[in-house]
Amino acid sequence: MAESTQPGFVHKAALVYADELARFDYGDQHPFKPMRARNMLELCGRYGLLGGDGVVQIEPAAASPDLLALFHEPEYLDVLRRVSGGQFDLAMLARGIGTDDCPPLRGIWEFCLLAAGSTMRCAEVVLDGTARRAFNPVGGFHHAFRDHAEGFCYASDVGATIEELLRRGKRVAYVDIDAHHGNGVQDAFYKDDRVLKISLHESGATLYPFGGAETELGEGKGEGFNVNVPLAEKTDDEVYVEAFRGIVPPLLEAFGPEIVVAELGADTHLSDPLTHLRLTTNGYEAVVGDLCRLAPRLVAVGGGGYDVFRTARCWTLAWAAMAERTPQDEYAGLVGGMMFGAEMDGLADRPMPTRGEAKEKARDEARRVVEWHHAHTFPRLGARRP
Ligand SMILES: [Zn+2]
């Protein structure tokens, strides 16, 4: 596996950031707040993580509609374009648009093109040697399907980028640590052995999209190339990191991707209002650090996260890991309470392990799923148990 000192890259990490994406508004009542990306940018600035050697900030441009057409059906893209222009009819509900999760939003077409352009730009900069790792915080729309919108996701920036990478003959692994199962990506590449898909998520027994069982292994040529790790409610850092390390490093090593696309949703955090896992920034930071070391080239996207300020903190820590920098806060204790939540002192949470019966249940379930993959998935991919 590649080491962090791998030569051949100008920078360690590139931040691909468009303020226009952060300013896009899903509506006051909608939990998805793209503005978290600007909060993250401000935190990164405050912690000395922008500028200087080893990092670069890049302003992305909108993708061509051709990029989205690699992933989505033309009829669906046509609906998306019309919704964006202010048209709406009930037939669009069949395409997932007009629900509470995916309301008809003016400008959504342009938003999707810019988000996809940003993720594709991440892929370009890691391929051309500008940086080993690149991060688009307003990306990772993993619930968008080829023919419909779902779960706050209208167009799949990750799916379209993976399609383009496959078109160029690249070997791709997709690793999804968002609390929700990456159902749109799974569905699109379910029969495909050119991309290894790994999703760790809260079990479908308790959370949308209510699937993502370990037994969904892929089909046909893709059998064995779809790896789900469903986790019980109240799974904490310790259980999560153990499950991640039992699955992800050995599978990446066996598959040998040239590029890893990682969805770094921060909605696994214990404060997230939509989910029931119990991670802190510490568990999140540990697995993102692993991904940074394991991936020869890393395309990272933000994904979910509905506690706005904690998501910004998680992504700041993720960016620090990509940049191989230690956050330095010269204003420690002075402004944190005002800007980033009263309880904040530094970026990292105190450890908050789950205790008692809930912990045992979460641990037993995680170990059962990891063992299941060691028995069923690892032999198919020639992976060694850790
Ligand atoms: Zn999510």
Short mmCIF file of C-alpha atoms and ligand atoms in Angstrom, two decimals:
data_model
loop_
_atom_site.label_atom_id
_atom_site.label_comp_id
_atom_site.label_asym_id
_atom_site.label_seq_id
_atom_site.Cartn_x
_atom_site.Cartn_y
_atom_site.Cartn_z
CA MET A 1 0.00 0.00 0.00
CA ALA A 2 1.09 3.51 -0.70
CA GLU A 3 2.73 5.52 2.04
CA SER A 4 1.95 9.14 2.79
CA THR A 5 5.34 10.17 1.50
CA GLN A 6 4.60 8.75 -1.94
CA PRO A 7 6.41 10.90 -4.47
CA GLY A 8 4.93 12.26 -7.67
CA PHE A 9 2.40 14.72 -6.28
CA VAL A 10 2.89 18.48 -6.08
CA HIS A 11 0.61 18.81 -3.03
CA LYS A 12 -0.67 16.49 -0.35
CA ALA A 13 -4.24 17.73 -0.64
CA ALA A 14 -6.47 19.95 -2.77
CA LEU A 15 -9.63 21.57 -1.44
CA VAL A 16 -12.13 21.93 -4.26
CA TYR A 17 -14.55 24.53 -2.95
CA ALA A 18 -17.27 26.59 -4.63
CA ASP A 19 -19.03 29.11 -2.42
CA GLU A 20 -21.95 29.00 -4.85
CA LEU A 21 -22.59 25.40 -3.76
CA ALA A 22 -22.42 26.31 -0.07
CA ARG A 23 -24.94 29.12 -0.65
CA PHE A 24 -27.50 26.88 -2.34
CA ASP A 25 -30.58 26.68 -0.13
CA TYR A 26 -32.87 23.64 0.13
CA GLY A 27 -35.28 25.72 2.25
CA ASP A 28 -35.54 26.65 5.93
CA GLN A 29 -37.33 23.47 6.95
CA HIS A 30 -35.00 21.13 5.07
CA PRO A 31 -32.27 19.40 7.14
CA PHE A 32 -29.68 19.45 4.33
CA LYS A 33 -27.61 22.62 4.71
CA PRO A 34 -24.88 23.05 2.10
CA MET A 35 -23.67 26.05 4.17
CA ARG A 36 -21.79 23.58 6.41
CA ALA A 37 -19.08 23.66 3.77
CA ARG A 38 -18.47 27.36 4.39
CA ASN A 39 -18.44 26.73 8.15
CA MET A 40 -15.79 24.12 7.48
CA LEU A 41 -13.77 26.51 5.34
CA GLU A 42 -13.86 29.10 8.13
CA LEU A 43 -12.75 26.54 10.69
CA CYS A 44 -9.95 25.33 8.41
CA GLY A 45 -8.76 28.93 8.10
CA ARG A 46 -8.93 29.48 11.82
CA TYR A 47 -6.92 26.31 12.49
CA GLY A 48 -4.20 27.19 10.01
CA LEU A 49 -5.10 24.43 7.56
CA LEU A 50 -5.35 26.55 4.40
CA GLY A 51 -2.40 28.01 2.54
CA GLY A 52 1.28 27.22 2.85
CA ASP A 53 3.14 24.21 1.53
CA GLY A 54 1.39 21.00 0.72
CA VAL A 55 -2.15 22.26 0.17
CA VAL A 56 -3.95 24.07 -2.60
CA GLN A 57 -7.44 25.47 -2.94
CA ILE A 58 -9.14 25.06 -6.28
CA GLU A 59 -12.23 26.79 -7.66
CA PRO A 60 -14.25 24.21 -9.60
CA ALA A 61 -16.42 24.75 -12.68
CA ALA A 62 -19.77 23.23 -13.61
CA ALA A 63 -19.61 19.83 -15.29
CA SER A 64 -20.86 19.38 -18.80
CA PRO A 65 -24.28 17.69 -18.84
CA ASP A 66 -22.46 14.86 -20.64
CA LEU A 67 -20.83 13.90 -17.34
CA LEU A 68 -24.21 13.43 -15.63
CA ALA A 69 -25.41 11.57 -18.71
CA LEU A 70 -22.76 8.90 -18.06
CA PHE A 71 -24.73 7.96 -14.96
CA HIS A 72 -28.31 9.13 -15.36
CA GLU A 73 -31.04 8.30 -17.83
CA PRO A 74 -31.69 11.13 -20.30
CA GLU A 75 -35.41 11.26 -19.39
CA TYR A 76 -34.55 11.81 -15.75
CA LEU A 77 -32.06 14.56 -16.57
CA ASP A 78 -34.76 16.22 -18.63
CA VAL A 79 -37.08 16.22 -15.61
CA LEU A 80 -34.31 17.67 -13.47
CA ARG A 81 -33.71 20.46 -15.97
CA ARG A 82 -37.41 21.34 -16.08
CA VAL A 83 -37.80 21.30 -12.29
CA SER A 84 -34.83 23.58 -12.04
CA GLY A 85 -36.47 26.07 -14.38
CA GLY A 86 -39.56 26.25 -12.17
CA GLN A 87 -41.82 23.64 -13.79
CA PHE A 88 -43.49 21.01 -11.69
CA ASP A 89 -46.11 18.37 -12.40
CA LEU A 90 -47.24 15.38 -10.40
CA ALA A 91 -45.69 12.95 -12.90
CA MET A 92 -42.34 14.09 -11.53
CA LEU A 93 -43.16 12.29 -8.27
CA ALA A 94 -42.44 9.05 -10.12
CA ARG A 95 -38.89 10.43 -10.45
CA GLY A 96 -38.69 11.11 -6.74
CA ILE A 97 -39.14 14.86 -7.06
CA GLY A 98 -41.83 16.67 -5.09
CA THR A 99 -41.35 14.73 -1.85
CA ASP A 100 -40.36 16.25 1.50
CA ASP A 101 -36.84 14.87 1.00
CA CYS A 102 -36.48 16.10 -2.58
CA PRO A 103 -38.66 19.16 -3.10
CA PRO A 104 -38.79 20.83 -6.52
CA LEU A 105 -35.93 23.32 -6.22
CA ARG A 106 -35.22 26.16 -8.61
CA GLY A 107 -31.62 26.04 -9.75
CA ILE A 108 -31.12 22.40 -8.77
CA TRP A 109 -29.82 21.54 -12.26
CA GLU A 110 -27.05 24.11 -12.01
CA PHE A 111 -26.32 22.96 -8.42
CA CYS A 112 -25.99 19.35 -9.60
CA LEU A 113 -23.71 20.31 -12.49
CA LEU A 114 -21.43 22.30 -10.20
CA ALA A 115 -21.37 19.57 -7.51
CA ALA A 116 -20.53 16.94 -10.13
CA GLY A 117 -17.97 19.25 -11.71
CA SER A 118 -16.35 19.65 -8.30
CA THR A 119 -16.10 15.91 -7.64
CA MET A 120 -14.82 15.28 -11.17
CA ARG A 121 -12.26 18.05 -10.63
CA CYS A 122 -11.09 16.19 -7.51
CA ALA A 123 -10.55 13.13 -9.69
CA GLU A 124 -8.66 15.20 -12.30
CA VAL A 125 -6.28 16.71 -9.77
CA VAL A 126 -5.40 13.39 -8.14
CA LEU A 127 -4.85 11.80 -11.57
CA ASP A 128 -2.69 14.60 -12.98
CA GLY A 129 -0.43 14.70 -9.92
CA THR A 130 -1.57 18.08 -8.56
CA ALA A 131 -2.41 16.44 -5.22
CA ARG A 132 -2.61 12.96 -3.78
CA ARG A 133 -5.94 13.71 -2.12
CA ALA A 134 -8.76 16.07 -3.07
CA PHE A 135 -11.89 17.04 -1.14
CA ASN A 136 -15.22 18.39 -2.35
CA PRO A 137 -17.29 19.01 0.79
CA VAL A 138 -20.52 19.59 -1.18
CA GLY A 139 -20.55 16.20 -2.89
CA GLY A 140 -21.39 12.60 -2.14
CA PHE A 141 -25.00 12.46 -3.30
CA HIS A 142 -25.07 8.71 -2.84
CA HIS A 143 -28.86 8.25 -2.77
CA ALA A 144 -29.42 9.50 -6.33
CA PHE A 145 -30.33 6.64 -8.67
CA ARG A 146 -29.87 6.46 -12.43
CA ASP A 147 -33.55 7.28 -12.96
CA HIS A 148 -34.75 9.06 -9.84
CA ALA A 149 -33.98 11.34 -6.88
CA GLU A 150 -33.99 10.14 -3.28
CA GLY A 151 -32.79 11.15 0.18
CA PHE A 152 -31.84 14.80 -0.56
CA CYS A 153 -29.87 13.61 -3.63
CA TYR A 154 -30.85 14.67 -7.15
CA ALA A 155 -27.81 13.79 -9.22
CA SER A 156 -24.95 11.46 -8.40
CA ASP A 157 -21.68 13.38 -8.52
CA VAL A 158 -19.94 10.24 -7.21
CA GLY A 159 -21.66 7.90 -9.67
CA ALA A 160 -20.88 10.12 -12.66
CA THR A 161 -17.26 10.53 -11.58
CA ILE A 162 -16.85 6.77 -11.10
CA GLU A 163 -18.34 6.19 -14.57
CA GLU A 164 -15.82 8.59 -16.09
CA LEU A 165 -12.95 6.93 -14.20
CA LEU A 166 -14.08 3.51 -15.46
CA ARG A 167 -14.31 4.91 -18.99
CA ARG A 168 -10.64 5.85 -18.63
CA GLY A 169 -9.82 2.30 -17.53
CA LYS A 170 -9.13 3.12 -13.88
CA ARG A 171 -9.57 0.62 -11.08
CA VAL A 172 -11.85 2.27 -8.52
CA ALA A 173 -12.88 1.53 -4.96
CA TYR A 174 -15.81 3.40 -3.40
CA VAL A 175 -15.83 3.58 0.40
CA ASP A 176 -18.87 5.12 2.07
CA ILE A 177 -18.75 5.97 5.80
CA ASP A 178 -21.95 8.07 5.82
CA ALA A 179 -24.46 6.85 8.44
CA HIS A 180 -26.87 6.02 5.62
CA HIS A 181 -26.36 3.10 3.25
CA GLY A 182 -25.02 4.24 -0.14
CA ASN A 183 -27.94 2.71 -2.01
CA GLY A 184 -27.74 4.72 -5.25
CA VAL A 185 -24.10 3.83 -5.84
CA GLN A 186 -24.68 0.19 -4.88
CA ASP A 187 -27.60 -0.12 -7.29
CA ALA A 188 -25.76 1.49 -10.20
CA PHE A 189 -22.67 -0.71 -9.96
CA TYR A 190 -24.22 -3.85 -8.45
CA LYS A 191 -23.26 -6.08 -11.39
CA ASP A 192 -19.89 -4.43 -11.95
CA ASP A 193 -16.58 -5.99 -10.88
CA ARG A 194 -14.55 -2.95 -11.96
CA VAL A 195 -15.53 -1.03 -8.84
CA LEU A 196 -15.34 -2.34 -5.29
CA LYS A 197 -18.14 -0.83 -3.19
CA ILE A 198 -17.88 -0.77 0.61
CA SER A 199 -20.51 0.93 2.78
CA LEU A 200 -20.49 1.10 6.59
CA HIS A 201 -23.82 2.40 7.85
CA GLU A 202 -26.52 2.23 10.45
CA SER A 203 -28.61 -0.87 9.88
CA GLY A 204 -31.60 -0.64 7.57
CA ALA A 205 -33.66 -1.99 10.48
CA THR A 206 -33.58 1.47 12.05
CA LEU A 207 -32.67 3.97 9.30
CA TYR A 208 -33.43 5.10 5.76
CA PRO A 209 -32.89 3.68 3.13
CA PHE A 210 -33.87 0.51 5.04
CA GLY A 211 -31.56 -1.79 3.06
CA GLY A 212 -27.84 -2.38 2.92
CA ALA A 213 -27.73 -5.84 4.52
CA GLU A 214 -24.41 -7.70 4.44
CA THR A 215 -26.05 -10.34 2.23
CA GLU A 216 -26.38 -7.82 -0.65
CA LEU A 217 -23.14 -9.01 -2.22
CA GLY A 218 -23.51 -7.91 -5.83
CA GLU A 219 -24.75 -9.92 -8.80
CA GLY A 220 -23.27 -11.64 -11.83
CA LYS A 221 -19.74 -10.40 -12.46
CA GLY A 222 -20.22 -8.01 -9.56
CA GLU A 223 -20.82 -10.76 -7.02
CA GLY A 224 -18.48 -10.19 -4.07
CA PHE A 225 -17.71 -6.61 -5.10
CA ASN A 226 -20.48 -5.04 -2.99
CA VAL A 227 -19.69 -5.04 0.72
CA ASN A 228 -22.20 -3.75 3.26
CA VAL A 229 -21.42 -3.36 6.94
CA PRO A 230 -24.70 -2.59 8.73
CA LEU A 231 -24.22 -1.46 12.34
CA ALA A 232 -26.59 -1.39 15.30
CA GLU A 233 -27.94 1.75 16.92
CA LYS A 234 -25.58 3.28 19.49
CA THR A 235 -22.47 1.88 17.79
CA ASP A 236 -19.62 3.95 19.25
CA ASP A 237 -16.06 4.81 18.20
CA GLU A 238 -14.51 1.62 19.51
CA VAL A 239 -16.98 -0.73 17.80
CA TYR A 240 -16.99 1.28 14.58
CA VAL A 241 -13.22 1.50 14.21
CA GLU A 242 -12.83 -2.22 14.95
CA ALA A 243 -15.41 -3.06 12.24
CA PHE A 244 -13.81 -0.66 9.74
CA ARG A 245 -10.33 -2.11 10.31
CA GLY A 246 -11.65 -5.67 10.06
CA ILE A 247 -13.05 -4.96 6.60
CA VAL A 248 -11.69 -1.97 4.72
CA PRO A 249 -7.86 -2.24 4.80
CA PRO A 250 -7.69 -5.93 3.81
CA LEU A 251 -10.27 -5.51 1.03
CA LEU A 252 -8.55 -2.44 -0.41
CA GLU A 253 -5.25 -4.29 -0.29
CA ALA A 254 -6.70 -7.30 -2.09
CA PHE A 255 -8.55 -5.24 -4.72
CA GLY A 256 -5.68 -2.83 -5.36
CA PRO A 257 -7.52 0.29 -6.56
CA GLU A 258 -5.68 3.07 -8.38
CA ILE A 259 -8.10 5.55 -6.91
CA VAL A 260 -10.43 5.52 -3.90
CA VAL A 261 -13.62 7.59 -3.93
CA ALA A 262 -14.71 8.13 -0.32
CA GLU A 263 -18.02 9.49 0.93
CA LEU A 264 -17.20 11.04 4.31
CA GLY A 265 -20.67 11.77 5.70
CA ALA A 266 -20.44 13.01 9.30
CA ASP A 267 -23.96 11.95 10.27
CA THR A 268 -22.50 9.03 12.26
CA HIS A 269 -21.86 11.59 15.02
CA LEU A 270 -23.76 11.07 18.29
CA SER A 271 -25.26 14.53 18.02
CA ASP A 272 -26.73 13.99 14.56
CA PRO A 273 -30.48 14.60 14.68
CA LEU A 274 -31.37 12.10 11.92
CA THR A 275 -29.40 8.98 12.88
CA HIS A 276 -28.68 6.72 15.88
CA LEU A 277 -25.00 5.88 15.80
CA ARG A 278 -22.78 7.30 18.56
CA LEU A 279 -19.46 8.24 17.03
CA THR A 280 -17.43 11.21 18.19
CA THR A 281 -14.93 13.15 16.12
CA ASN A 282 -12.31 10.65 17.37
CA GLY A 283 -13.74 7.58 15.65
CA TYR A 284 -14.43 9.61 12.53
CA GLU A 285 -10.91 11.00 12.45
CA ALA A 286 -9.39 7.54 12.96
CA VAL A 287 -11.08 5.97 9.95
CA VAL A 288 -10.55 8.99 7.70
CA GLY A 289 -6.86 8.86 8.66
CA ASP A 290 -6.80 5.19 7.64
CA LEU A 291 -8.38 6.02 4.28
CA CYS A 292 -5.79 8.76 3.70
CA ARG A 293 -2.97 6.27 4.28
CA LEU A 294 -4.57 3.39 2.36
CA ALA A 295 -5.65 5.21 -0.80
CA PRO A 296 -2.92 5.70 -3.40
CA ARG A 297 -5.11 8.54 -4.68
CA LEU A 298 -8.13 9.80 -2.75
CA VAL A 299 -11.23 11.60 -4.01
CA ALA A 300 -13.16 12.61 -0.88
CA VAL A 301 -16.68 14.04 -0.80
CA GLY A 302 -18.64 15.45 2.13
CA GLY A 303 -21.94 13.56 2.10
CA GLY A 304 -24.41 13.86 4.99
CA GLY A 305 -24.19 15.54 8.38
CA TYR A 306 -27.16 17.33 9.95
CA ASP A 307 -25.56 18.79 13.04
CA VAL A 308 -24.16 21.71 11.09
CA PHE A 309 -21.29 22.70 13.37
CA ARG A 310 -20.15 19.21 14.30
CA THR A 311 -20.17 18.28 10.64
CA ALA A 312 -17.95 21.28 9.95
CA ARG A 313 -15.62 20.08 12.70
CA CYS A 314 -15.51 16.51 11.36
CA TRP A 315 -14.71 17.77 7.86
CA THR A 316 -12.05 20.09 9.23
CA LEU A 317 -10.40 17.10 10.89
CA ALA A 318 -10.79 15.12 7.65
CA TRP A 319 -9.11 17.92 5.71
CA ALA A 320 -6.28 18.07 8.27
CA ALA A 321 -5.74 14.31 7.79
CA MET A 322 -5.68 14.72 4.00
CA ALA A 323 -3.22 17.60 4.31
CA GLU A 324 -1.19 15.75 6.98
CA ARG A 325 -1.37 18.79 9.22
CA THR A 326 -2.13 19.29 12.90
CA PRO A 327 -4.83 21.90 13.52
CA GLN A 328 -3.38 24.90 15.39
CA ASP A 329 -5.80 27.26 17.11
CA GLU A 330 -4.24 30.61 17.91
CA TYR A 331 -7.55 31.92 19.23
CA ALA A 332 -8.28 28.95 21.49
CA GLY A 333 -10.90 29.86 24.06
CA LEU A 334 -11.56 33.31 22.62
CA VAL A 335 -14.14 32.98 19.86
CA GLY A 336 -15.20 29.33 19.85
CA GLY A 337 -18.22 29.81 22.06
CA MET A 338 -19.61 32.49 19.82
CA MET A 339 -19.11 30.91 16.43
CA PHE A 340 -19.08 27.19 16.79
CA GLY A 341 -21.19 26.16 19.75
CA ALA A 342 -20.86 26.84 23.45
CA GLU A 343 -19.41 23.44 24.34
CA MET A 344 -16.59 23.62 21.84
CA ASP A 345 -13.06 23.66 23.14
CA GLY A 346 -10.84 22.53 20.31
CA LEU A 347 -11.97 20.42 17.39
CA ALA A 348 -12.00 17.00 19.03
CA ASP A 349 -14.73 15.61 21.26
CA ARG A 350 -14.05 13.93 24.56
CA PRO A 351 -14.44 10.12 24.31
CA MET A 352 -18.08 9.16 24.83
CA PRO A 353 -18.32 5.36 24.75
CA THR A 354 -21.64 3.57 24.79
CA ARG A 355 -22.02 1.52 27.95
CA GLY A 356 -23.96 -1.49 29.22
CA GLU A 357 -26.30 -3.66 27.19
CA ALA A 358 -26.41 -1.33 24.19
CA LYS A 359 -22.63 -1.55 23.87
CA GLU A 360 -22.65 -5.35 24.00
CA LYS A 361 -25.38 -5.49 21.40
CA ALA A 362 -23.57 -3.11 19.07
CA ARG A 363 -20.28 -5.00 19.48
CA ASP A 364 -21.87 -8.43 18.95
CA GLU A 365 -23.65 -7.26 15.82
CA ALA A 366 -20.55 -5.62 14.34
CA ARG A 367 -18.43 -8.70 15.02
CA ARG A 368 -21.09 -10.95 13.50
CA VAL A 369 -21.12 -8.90 10.28
CA VAL A 370 -17.33 -8.71 10.06
CA GLU A 371 -17.07 -12.47 10.58
CA TRP A 372 -19.71 -13.01 7.92
CA HIS A 373 -17.62 -11.04 5.42
CA HIS A 374 -14.47 -12.87 6.43
CA ALA A 375 -16.27 -16.12 5.60
CA HIS A 376 -18.19 -15.06 2.48
CA THR A 377 -16.64 -11.99 0.84
CA PHE A 378 -12.94 -12.25 1.66
CA PRO A 379 -12.37 -15.57 -0.15
CA ARG A 380 -14.05 -14.21 -3.31
CA LEU A 381 -11.68 -11.25 -3.40
CA GLY A 382 -8.65 -13.16 -2.20
CA ALA A 383 -8.43 -10.93 0.86
CA ARG A 384 -6.61 -11.96 4.01
CA ARG A 385 -8.24 -11.69 7.42
CA PRO A 386 -6.49 -9.00 9.46
ZN ZN B 1 -26.31 10.23 5.52
#
